[in-house]
Coordinates of C-alpha atoms and ligand atoms in Angstrom, one line a residue:
M1063 CA 0.0 0.0 0.0
S1064 CA 1.4 3.4 -0.9
V1065 CA 1.8 6.0 1.9
D1066 CA -1.2 8.0 0.5
E1067 CA -3.4 5.0 0.4
R1068 CA -2.4 4.0 4.0
T1069 CA -3.0 7.5 5.3
A1070 CA -6.5 7.5 3.7
L1071 CA -7.3 4.2 5.3
Q1072 CA -6.0 5.4 8.7
T1073 CA -7.9 8.6 8.4
R1074 CA -11.2 6.8 7.6
R1075 CA -10.6 4.4 10.5
L1076 CA -9.9 7.3 12.9
C1077 CA -13.2 9.0 12.0
E1078 CA -15.1 5.7 12.4
L1079 CA -13.4 5.0 15.8
V1080 CA -14.3 8.5 17.1
D1081 CA -17.9 8.1 15.9
R1082 CA -18.1 4.7 17.6
L1083 CA -16.8 6.1 20.9
L1084 CA -19.2 9.1 20.8
V1085 CA -22.2 6.8 20.2
R1086 CA -21.1 4.5 23.0
D1087 CA -20.9 7.6 25.3
G1088 CA -18.6 5.9 27.8
L1089 CA -15.5 7.5 29.4
L1090 CA -13.7 8.0 26.1
G1091 CA -16.7 9.4 24.3
R1092 CA -17.4 11.9 27.1
R1093 CA -13.8 12.9 27.1
L1094 CA -13.9 13.5 23.3
R1095 CA -17.0 15.7 23.8
A1096 CA -15.3 17.6 26.6
A1097 CA -12.4 18.2 24.1
G1098 CA -14.9 19.7 21.7
V1099 CA -15.1 16.7 19.4
D1100 CA -18.8 16.0 18.5
S1101 CA -18.2 13.9 15.4
G1102 CA -15.5 12.0 13.6
A1103 CA -16.3 13.6 10.3
G1104 CA -13.5 15.7 9.0
L1105 CA -10.8 14.6 11.5
T1106 CA -7.4 13.8 10.2
L1107 CA -4.3 12.2 11.7
A1108 CA -2.9 15.7 12.4
D1109 CA -5.8 16.2 14.8
L1110 CA -4.7 13.3 17.0
P1111 CA -2.5 15.3 19.4
R1112 CA -5.5 17.4 20.5
L1113 CA -7.6 14.3 21.3
P1114 CA -7.6 13.1 24.9
L1115 CA -5.0 10.5 26.2
T1116 CA -6.0 7.3 27.9
T1117 CA -4.0 5.7 30.7
K1118 CA -3.7 2.4 32.6
A1119 CA -5.3 4.2 35.6
D1120 CA -8.4 4.6 33.5
L1121 CA -8.6 0.9 33.0
W1122 CA -8.0 0.3 36.7
E1123 CA -10.6 2.8 37.8
H1124 CA -13.1 1.0 35.6
Y1125 CA -12.0 -2.5 36.6
P1126 CA -12.9 -5.2 35.6
L1127 CA -14.4 -4.3 32.2
G1128 CA -15.9 -0.9 32.6
L1129 CA -14.5 0.4 29.3
L1130 CA -16.2 -2.3 27.3
A1131 CA -17.6 -0.9 24.1
V1132 CA -19.8 -3.8 23.0
P1133 CA -22.7 -5.6 24.7
P1134 CA -21.3 -8.2 27.1
E1135 CA -22.7 -11.1 25.1
E1136 CA -20.3 -10.2 22.2
V1137 CA -17.3 -10.8 24.4
A1138 CA -15.5 -13.9 23.2
C1139 CA -12.7 -14.0 25.8
V1140 CA -10.8 -12.1 28.4
H1141 CA -7.0 -11.8 28.8
G1142 CA -4.8 -9.6 30.9
S1143 CA -1.5 -8.9 32.6
S1144 CA -0.6 -9.3 36.2
G1145 CA -0.3 -5.7 37.3
T1146 CA 1.5 -4.3 40.3
G1147 CA -0.4 -4.4 43.6
G1148 CA -2.0 -7.7 42.7
R1149 CA -4.7 -6.1 40.5
P1150 CA -4.5 -7.5 37.0
T1151 CA -5.3 -5.3 33.9
L1152 CA -8.1 -7.1 32.2
V1153 CA -8.9 -6.8 28.5
A1154 CA -11.8 -8.2 26.5
Y1155 CA -12.0 -9.4 22.9
T1156 CA -14.9 -10.0 20.5
A1157 CA -14.6 -12.8 17.9
G1158 CA -13.6 -10.0 15.4
D1159 CA -10.8 -8.9 17.8
I1160 CA -9.5 -12.4 17.9
A1161 CA -9.5 -12.6 14.1
L1162 CA -7.6 -9.3 14.0
W1163 CA -5.1 -10.6 16.6
A1164 CA -4.6 -13.8 14.6
H1165 CA -4.0 -11.6 11.5
V1166 CA -1.4 -9.3 13.0
M1167 CA 0.4 -12.2 14.7
A1168 CA 0.4 -14.2 11.4
R1169 CA 2.1 -11.1 9.8
S1170 CA 4.6 -11.0 12.6
L1171 CA 5.5 -14.7 12.2
A1172 CA 5.7 -14.4 8.4
G1173 CA 8.1 -11.5 8.9
A1174 CA 10.4 -13.9 10.8
G1175 CA 10.3 -16.2 7.8
A1176 CA 7.6 -18.6 9.1
T1177 CA 5.3 -20.3 6.5
R1178 CA 2.5 -22.8 6.5
A1179 CA 5.2 -25.4 6.4
S1180 CA 6.7 -24.2 9.7
V1181 CA 6.6 -25.9 13.0
I1182 CA 6.3 -23.3 15.7
H1183 CA 7.4 -24.3 19.2
N1184 CA 5.4 -21.9 21.3
A1185 CA 6.9 -21.6 24.8
Y1186 CA 5.1 -18.4 25.9
G1187 CA 2.8 -19.1 28.8
Y1188 CA -0.8 -20.1 27.9
G1189 CA -3.5 -18.6 30.1
L1190 CA -4.5 -15.0 30.9
F1191 CA -1.2 -13.8 29.6
T1192 CA -1.5 -12.9 26.0
G1193 CA 1.8 -14.5 24.8
G1194 CA 0.8 -18.1 24.5
L1195 CA -2.6 -17.8 22.9
G1196 CA -1.6 -14.7 20.8
V1197 CA 1.1 -16.7 19.0
H1198 CA -1.2 -19.7 18.8
H1199 CA -3.9 -17.7 17.0
G1200 CA -1.3 -16.3 14.6
A1201 CA 0.2 -19.7 13.8
G1202 CA -3.3 -20.9 13.1
A1203 CA -4.0 -18.1 10.7
L1204 CA -0.7 -18.6 8.9
G1205 CA -1.6 -22.3 8.5
A1206 CA 1.6 -23.4 10.3
T1207 CA 1.9 -26.3 12.9
V1208 CA 1.9 -25.0 16.4
V1209 CA 3.2 -26.9 19.4
P1210 CA 1.5 -25.4 22.4
A1211 CA 4.3 -26.2 24.8
S1212 CA 3.6 -23.2 27.2
A1213 CA 6.4 -22.1 29.6
G1214 CA 8.1 -24.3 32.1
M1215 CA 8.9 -28.0 32.4
T1216 CA 12.2 -27.4 30.5
Q1217 CA 13.3 -31.0 30.1
R1218 CA 10.0 -31.8 28.3
Q1219 CA 10.6 -28.8 26.1
L1220 CA 14.1 -30.0 25.1
R1221 CA 12.6 -33.4 24.3
L1222 CA 9.8 -31.9 22.2
I1223 CA 12.2 -29.7 20.3
Q1224 CA 14.5 -32.6 19.5
D1225 CA 11.7 -34.9 18.5
L1226 CA 9.4 -32.5 16.5
R1227 CA 12.2 -30.4 14.9
P1228 CA 10.5 -27.0 15.0
D1229 CA 12.1 -24.3 12.9
V1230 CA 10.6 -21.4 14.9
L1231 CA 10.8 -20.8 18.7
T1232 CA 8.5 -18.3 20.4
C1233 CA 9.2 -17.5 24.0
T1234 CA 10.4 -14.7 26.2
P1235 CA 14.1 -13.8 25.7
S1236 CA 15.0 -14.8 29.3
Y1237 CA 13.4 -18.2 28.7
A1238 CA 15.3 -18.6 25.4
V1239 CA 18.5 -18.2 27.4
Y1240 CA 17.3 -20.7 29.9
L1241 CA 16.5 -23.2 27.1
G1242 CA 19.9 -22.5 25.5
E1243 CA 21.7 -23.1 28.8
A1244 CA 19.7 -26.3 29.3
F1245 CA 20.6 -27.6 25.8
A1246 CA 24.3 -26.8 26.5
A1247 CA 24.0 -28.7 29.9
A1248 CA 22.5 -31.7 28.0
G1249 CA 25.5 -31.7 25.6
V1250 CA 23.4 -30.7 22.6
A1251 CA 25.3 -28.3 20.3
P1252 CA 23.5 -25.3 18.8
D1253 CA 23.7 -26.7 15.2
E1254 CA 22.1 -29.9 16.4
I1255 CA 19.0 -28.2 17.8
G1256 CA 17.5 -27.5 14.3
L1257 CA 15.8 -24.2 15.1
R1258 CA 16.1 -21.4 12.6
V1259 CA 14.6 -18.3 14.1
G1260 CA 13.3 -17.1 17.5
V1261 CA 10.5 -14.5 18.1
H1262 CA 11.1 -13.0 21.5
G1263 CA 9.4 -10.3 23.5
A1264 CA 7.1 -9.5 26.5
E1265 CA 10.1 -8.2 28.5
P1266 CA 13.0 -5.9 27.9
W1267 CA 16.1 -7.3 26.3
T1268 CA 19.2 -5.8 24.6
D1269 CA 21.2 -6.6 21.6
A1270 CA 23.8 -8.1 23.9
M1271 CA 21.2 -10.6 25.0
R1272 CA 20.2 -11.2 21.4
A1273 CA 23.8 -12.2 20.7
Q1274 CA 23.7 -14.7 23.7
I1275 CA 20.5 -16.3 22.4
E1276 CA 21.8 -16.5 18.9
R1277 CA 24.9 -18.2 20.1
L1278 CA 23.3 -20.6 22.6
L1279 CA 20.5 -21.7 20.2
G1280 CA 22.1 -21.2 16.8
I1281 CA 19.2 -19.1 15.5
R1282 CA 18.3 -15.5 14.4
A1283 CA 16.6 -13.9 17.3
L1284 CA 14.0 -11.3 16.5
D1285 CA 12.0 -8.9 18.7
I1286 CA 8.3 -8.8 19.0
Y1287 CA 6.4 -6.1 20.9
G1288 CA 2.9 -5.7 22.2
L1289 CA 0.8 -5.2 25.3
S1290 CA -2.5 -6.7 26.4
E1291 CA -4.3 -3.3 26.3
I1292 CA -3.7 -2.9 22.6
I1293 CA -4.1 -6.6 21.6
G1294 CA -1.2 -8.6 23.0
P1295 CA 1.9 -9.6 21.0
G1296 CA 1.8 -8.4 17.4
V1297 CA 1.6 -4.7 17.8
A1298 CA 5.1 -4.3 16.3
C1299 CA 7.7 -6.8 15.2
E1300 CA 11.1 -7.1 13.7
T1301 CA 11.5 -8.9 10.3
L1302 CA 14.5 -10.8 9.0
D1303 CA 15.4 -7.7 6.9
S1304 CA 14.5 -4.8 9.1
N1305 CA 17.9 -4.5 10.6
G1306 CA 16.9 -4.3 14.3
W1307 CA 13.8 -2.0 13.8
L1308 CA 10.3 -3.2 14.6
H1309 CA 7.6 -2.4 12.1
V1310 CA 4.4 -1.1 13.8
Q1311 CA 1.2 -2.6 12.4
E1312 CA -0.1 0.9 12.0
D1313 CA -3.0 0.2 9.8
H1314 CA -4.6 -1.1 13.0
F1315 CA -2.6 0.5 15.8
Y1316 CA -1.6 4.0 15.1
V1317 CA 1.5 5.1 17.1
E1318 CA 2.7 8.4 18.4
T1319 CA 5.5 9.3 20.8
I1320 CA 4.9 11.8 23.5
D1321 CA 7.0 13.4 26.3
P1322 CA 6.3 11.3 29.4
L1323 CA 6.3 14.4 31.6
T1324 CA 4.2 16.9 29.6
G1325 CA 2.2 14.6 27.3
E1326 CA 3.2 16.8 24.3
P1327 CA 4.2 15.1 21.0
V1328 CA 7.9 14.5 20.5
P1329 CA 9.4 14.5 16.9
D1330 CA 10.2 11.3 15.2
G1331 CA 13.8 10.2 16.0
Q1332 CA 13.6 11.3 19.6
L1333 CA 13.0 9.1 22.5
G1334 CA 9.4 9.3 23.7
E1335 CA 6.6 7.3 25.3
L1336 CA 4.8 5.1 22.8
T1337 CA 1.1 5.9 22.6
F1338 CA -1.3 3.8 20.5
T1339 CA -4.8 4.3 19.0
T1340 CA -6.6 1.1 18.1
F1341 CA -8.5 1.9 14.9
T1342 CA -10.3 -1.4 14.5
K1343 CA -10.6 -3.1 17.8
E1344 CA -14.2 -3.7 18.9
A1345 CA -14.5 -4.7 22.6
L1346 CA -11.9 -2.4 24.0
P1347 CA -11.0 0.4 21.6
L1348 CA -8.5 2.8 23.0
L1349 CA -7.6 6.3 22.0
R1350 CA -4.0 7.5 22.5
Y1351 CA -3.3 4.9 25.1
R1352 CA -0.1 5.7 27.0
T1353 CA 2.1 2.6 27.3
G1354 CA 4.8 3.9 29.6
D1355 CA 7.3 2.3 27.1
L1356 CA 10.1 4.4 25.6
A1357 CA 11.3 4.1 22.0
R1358 CA 12.1 6.2 18.9
L1359 CA 10.0 6.2 15.7
D1360 CA 11.2 6.5 12.1
R1361 CA 8.6 7.1 9.4
T1362 CA 11.2 7.0 6.6
R1363 CA 11.4 3.9 4.4
G1364 CA 13.6 1.2 6.1
P1365 CA 16.0 -1.3 4.7
G1366 CA 13.5 -4.1 4.4
R1367 CA 10.4 -4.8 2.4
R1368 CA 7.9 -3.6 4.9
T1369 CA 6.9 0.1 4.5
T1370 CA 5.1 0.8 7.8
V1371 CA 6.5 3.1 10.5
R1372 CA 9.4 1.6 12.4
M1373 CA 10.1 1.8 16.2
S1374 CA 13.5 1.2 17.8
K1375 CA 13.9 -1.6 20.3
L1376 CA 12.5 -0.4 23.6
T1377 CA 15.0 1.5 25.6
G1378 CA 13.1 1.2 28.9
R1379 CA 10.0 2.3 30.6
A1380 CA 9.1 5.8 31.7
D1381 CA 8.4 4.5 35.2
D1382 CA 11.3 2.1 35.4
M1383 CA 14.0 4.7 35.3
L1384 CA 15.9 4.5 38.6
V1385 CA 17.1 7.7 40.2
I1386 CA 20.1 6.8 42.3
R1387 CA 21.7 9.6 44.2
G1388 CA 20.3 12.0 41.6
V1389 CA 21.6 10.0 38.5
N1390 CA 19.0 8.6 36.1
V1391 CA 19.7 4.9 35.5
Y1392 CA 18.0 2.6 33.0
P1393 CA 18.2 -1.1 33.7
S1394 CA 18.8 -1.7 30.0
E1395 CA 22.1 0.2 30.1
V1396 CA 23.3 -2.0 33.0
E1397 CA 22.3 -5.1 31.0
Q1398 CA 24.4 -3.9 28.0
V1399 CA 27.5 -3.5 30.2
V1400 CA 27.0 -6.8 32.0
L1401 CA 26.4 -8.9 28.9
A1402 CA 29.4 -7.3 27.1
D1403 CA 31.8 -8.8 29.6
R1404 CA 33.0 -12.2 28.3
A1405 CA 33.6 -13.6 31.8
V1406 CA 30.0 -13.0 32.8
A1407 CA 26.8 -15.0 32.1
A1408 CA 23.4 -13.6 30.9
Q1409 CA 21.9 -13.6 34.3
Y1410 CA 21.9 -10.5 36.4
L1411 CA 19.9 -8.7 39.0
L1412 CA 19.9 -5.1 40.1
V1413 CA 19.4 -4.5 43.8
V1414 CA 18.6 -1.0 44.9
D1415 CA 19.6 -0.9 48.5
A1416 CA 17.1 1.7 49.8
R1417 CA 17.6 1.1 53.5
T1418 CA 19.3 4.4 54.0
A1419 CA 18.7 7.9 52.6
Q1420 CA 21.6 7.5 50.2
P1421 CA 20.6 4.4 48.2
R1422 CA 23.3 2.3 46.6
L1423 CA 23.0 0.2 43.5
V1424 CA 24.4 -3.3 43.6
V1425 CA 24.7 -5.2 40.3
C1426 CA 24.7 -9.0 40.9
A1427 CA 26.0 -11.0 38.1
E1428 CA 27.0 -14.6 37.5
A1429 CA 30.5 -15.6 36.4
L1430 CA 30.6 -17.9 33.4
A1431 CA 33.1 -20.2 35.0
A1432 CA 33.1 -21.2 38.7
D1433 CA 36.7 -20.2 39.3
A1434 CA 36.0 -16.6 38.1
A1435 CA 33.3 -16.1 40.8
G1436 CA 34.6 -13.5 43.3
S1437 CA 37.5 -12.6 40.9
D1438 CA 38.7 -9.2 41.9
A1439 CA 39.9 -8.5 38.3
V1440 CA 36.5 -9.2 36.7
T1441 CA 34.6 -7.3 39.5
A1442 CA 36.9 -4.3 39.2
R1443 CA 36.5 -4.3 35.4
L1444 CA 32.7 -4.5 35.5
G1445 CA 32.6 -1.8 38.2
A1446 CA 34.7 0.5 36.0
A1447 CA 32.6 -0.2 32.9
L1448 CA 29.4 0.5 34.8
R1449 CA 30.8 3.8 36.2
E1450 CA 31.8 4.9 32.7
R1451 CA 28.4 4.0 31.2
L1452 CA 26.1 5.2 34.0
G1453 CA 28.1 8.1 35.4
L1454 CA 27.6 6.5 38.8
S1455 CA 29.6 4.2 41.0
C1456 CA 27.9 1.0 41.9
E1457 CA 29.0 -2.2 43.6
V1458 CA 29.4 -5.4 41.8
L1459 CA 28.7 -8.8 43.3
L1460 CA 30.1 -11.6 41.1
M1461 CA 28.5 -14.9 42.0
P1462 CA 29.2 -18.5 41.0
P1463 CA 27.2 -19.8 38.0
G1464 CA 23.6 -20.8 38.7
Q1465 CA 23.3 -18.8 41.9
L1466 CA 20.8 -16.2 40.7
P1467 CA 17.1 -17.1 40.5
R1468 CA 16.0 -18.1 37.0
T1469 CA 12.6 -17.4 35.5
E1470 CA 11.1 -20.5 34.1
V1471 CA 7.6 -19.2 33.8
G1472 CA 6.7 -15.6 33.3
K1473 CA 8.7 -12.5 32.8
A1474 CA 12.3 -12.2 34.2
R1475 CA 12.7 -10.2 37.4
R1476 CA 15.7 -7.9 37.0
L1477 CA 15.3 -5.4 39.7
V1478 CA 14.7 -5.7 43.4
R1479 CA 14.3 -2.9 46.0
W1480 CA 15.8 -3.8 49.3
E1481 CA 13.9 -1.8 51.9
S1482 CA 14.5 -3.7 55.1
G1483 CA 15.3 -7.1 56.5
E1484 CA 17.3 -9.9 55.0
P1485 CA 19.3 -9.3 51.8
P1486 CA 17.4 -10.3 48.7
V1487 CA 20.4 -12.2 47.3
A1488 CA 22.7 -14.5 49.3
G1489 CA 26.2 -13.0 49.8
L1490 CA 24.9 -9.4 49.7
R1491 CA 25.9 -7.2 52.6
Ligands
DLL1175 O1 3.8 -8.9 27.1 C1 2.5 -9.1 25.1 C2 3.5 -9.9 24.5 C3 3.6 -11.3 24.6 C4 4.5 -9.2 23.7 C5 4.5 -12.0 23.9 C6 5.5 -9.9 23.0 C7 5.5 -11.3 23.1 P1 1.7 -7.6 28.7 O2 1.8 -8.7 29.6 O3 0.4 -6.7 28.8 O4 1.7 -8.0 27.2 O5 2.9 -6.6 28.9 C8 3.2 -5.5 28.1 O6 5.6 -5.8 28.3 O7 4.1 -2.5 27.9 C9 6.3 -3.6 27.7 O8 6.7 -2.9 28.8 C10 6.7 -5.1 27.9 N1 7.1 -5.6 26.6 C11 6.4 -6.3 25.7 N2 7.1 -6.7 24.6 C12 8.3 -6.1 24.8 C13 9.5 -6.1 24.0 C14 2.8 -8.7 26.6 N3 9.6 -6.7 22.8 C15 4.5 -4.9 28.5 N4 10.6 -5.5 24.6 C16 4.8 -3.7 27.5 C17 10.5 -4.9 25.8 C18 8.3 -5.5 26.1 N5 9.4 -4.9 26.5

């Protein structure tokens, strides 16, 4: 589709969305009216910045399904994410939404080279989490074979991969490392595993971690991004030829970047908070939904065959930035330093020791070899590299291999606040 055709399609879909929200007269419709919008007619994409924003707090205040835009009998299923404070964020889908999800996920898998001849080993968790079933729907729409392995029971996963010879692996990046380490421990070399490509997302990961996964599993590792509120996985994805950029499926999910503090638009190319408008979703349409995720956009034509707007790999979350003794620290920067050191494994944990008014940052990492644990030379080297990168001195605790907790199911936990009591990691003082 040419840029002009796409803009015309997006503009028509924006007008229809605004009309639907106004007729429904729920929270978003009332906000539109308060902003002086009484009809979708005549709106263009350039009008978006003056339309109201939506936040996670809006979903929570109307928990469980208060923002539903269709009669309850049209809801086909519910998914969600385990939010902080024990309250999940719940999202509803109509049958049409599931078909849309299957479509954008099929596109994502196809961009990774999957075809109807592919066998997709899907080790994202099945359940309320959108990873497992999202990939499953997409694999079905593509006509591929899907193995619904779900997360966990790693020995069984190794067995299934060796017996069924899948070409595509879908799972979180931390679980891909876990699987790769388990293959290595079982004495299976990367080229014997038989996988060709991995499609990884749902949690932050860096290019250094990508290199680890590619080495451990002998695959190309691609990034896939999404969030339950917008649809689940499949909002944006890397392709084999996109050179590290993720193409946003902007015919359905229009993306803007805004300043996380002021909410004002930031120009393409600058870091900002990703904000999505769902043009075609039925059960839970969202207008300018603030994700809290930080990335850059590029609307120029990229190196690959896809022509849609590209977003960078996520560089962090607006709310995940740590402020340690006045210095802003992004966990992703720490990860890059840790994974760049050849003596150190892919596992790490940041501990913010907040027991005193002057918090300290401790970076706990695992040595690759047992005899390197506690090595003064490696510890000093990591400490210096971190100071250089972050502009902040932090302590390094180099532990023996296998000491840090692994995430077998769910998303990796990379950050712990130590407020009081026992240290969160053995050996920490
Ligand atoms: O994690 C959807 C998903 C499943 C995406 C499988 C990719 C693969 P939620 O549980 O609602 O949905 O969490 C959404 O996870 O706002 C980001 O902060 C983070 N996230 C998702 N994908 C990536 C990624 C799914 N590729 C939240 N890189 C989002 C970094 C990601 N963070």
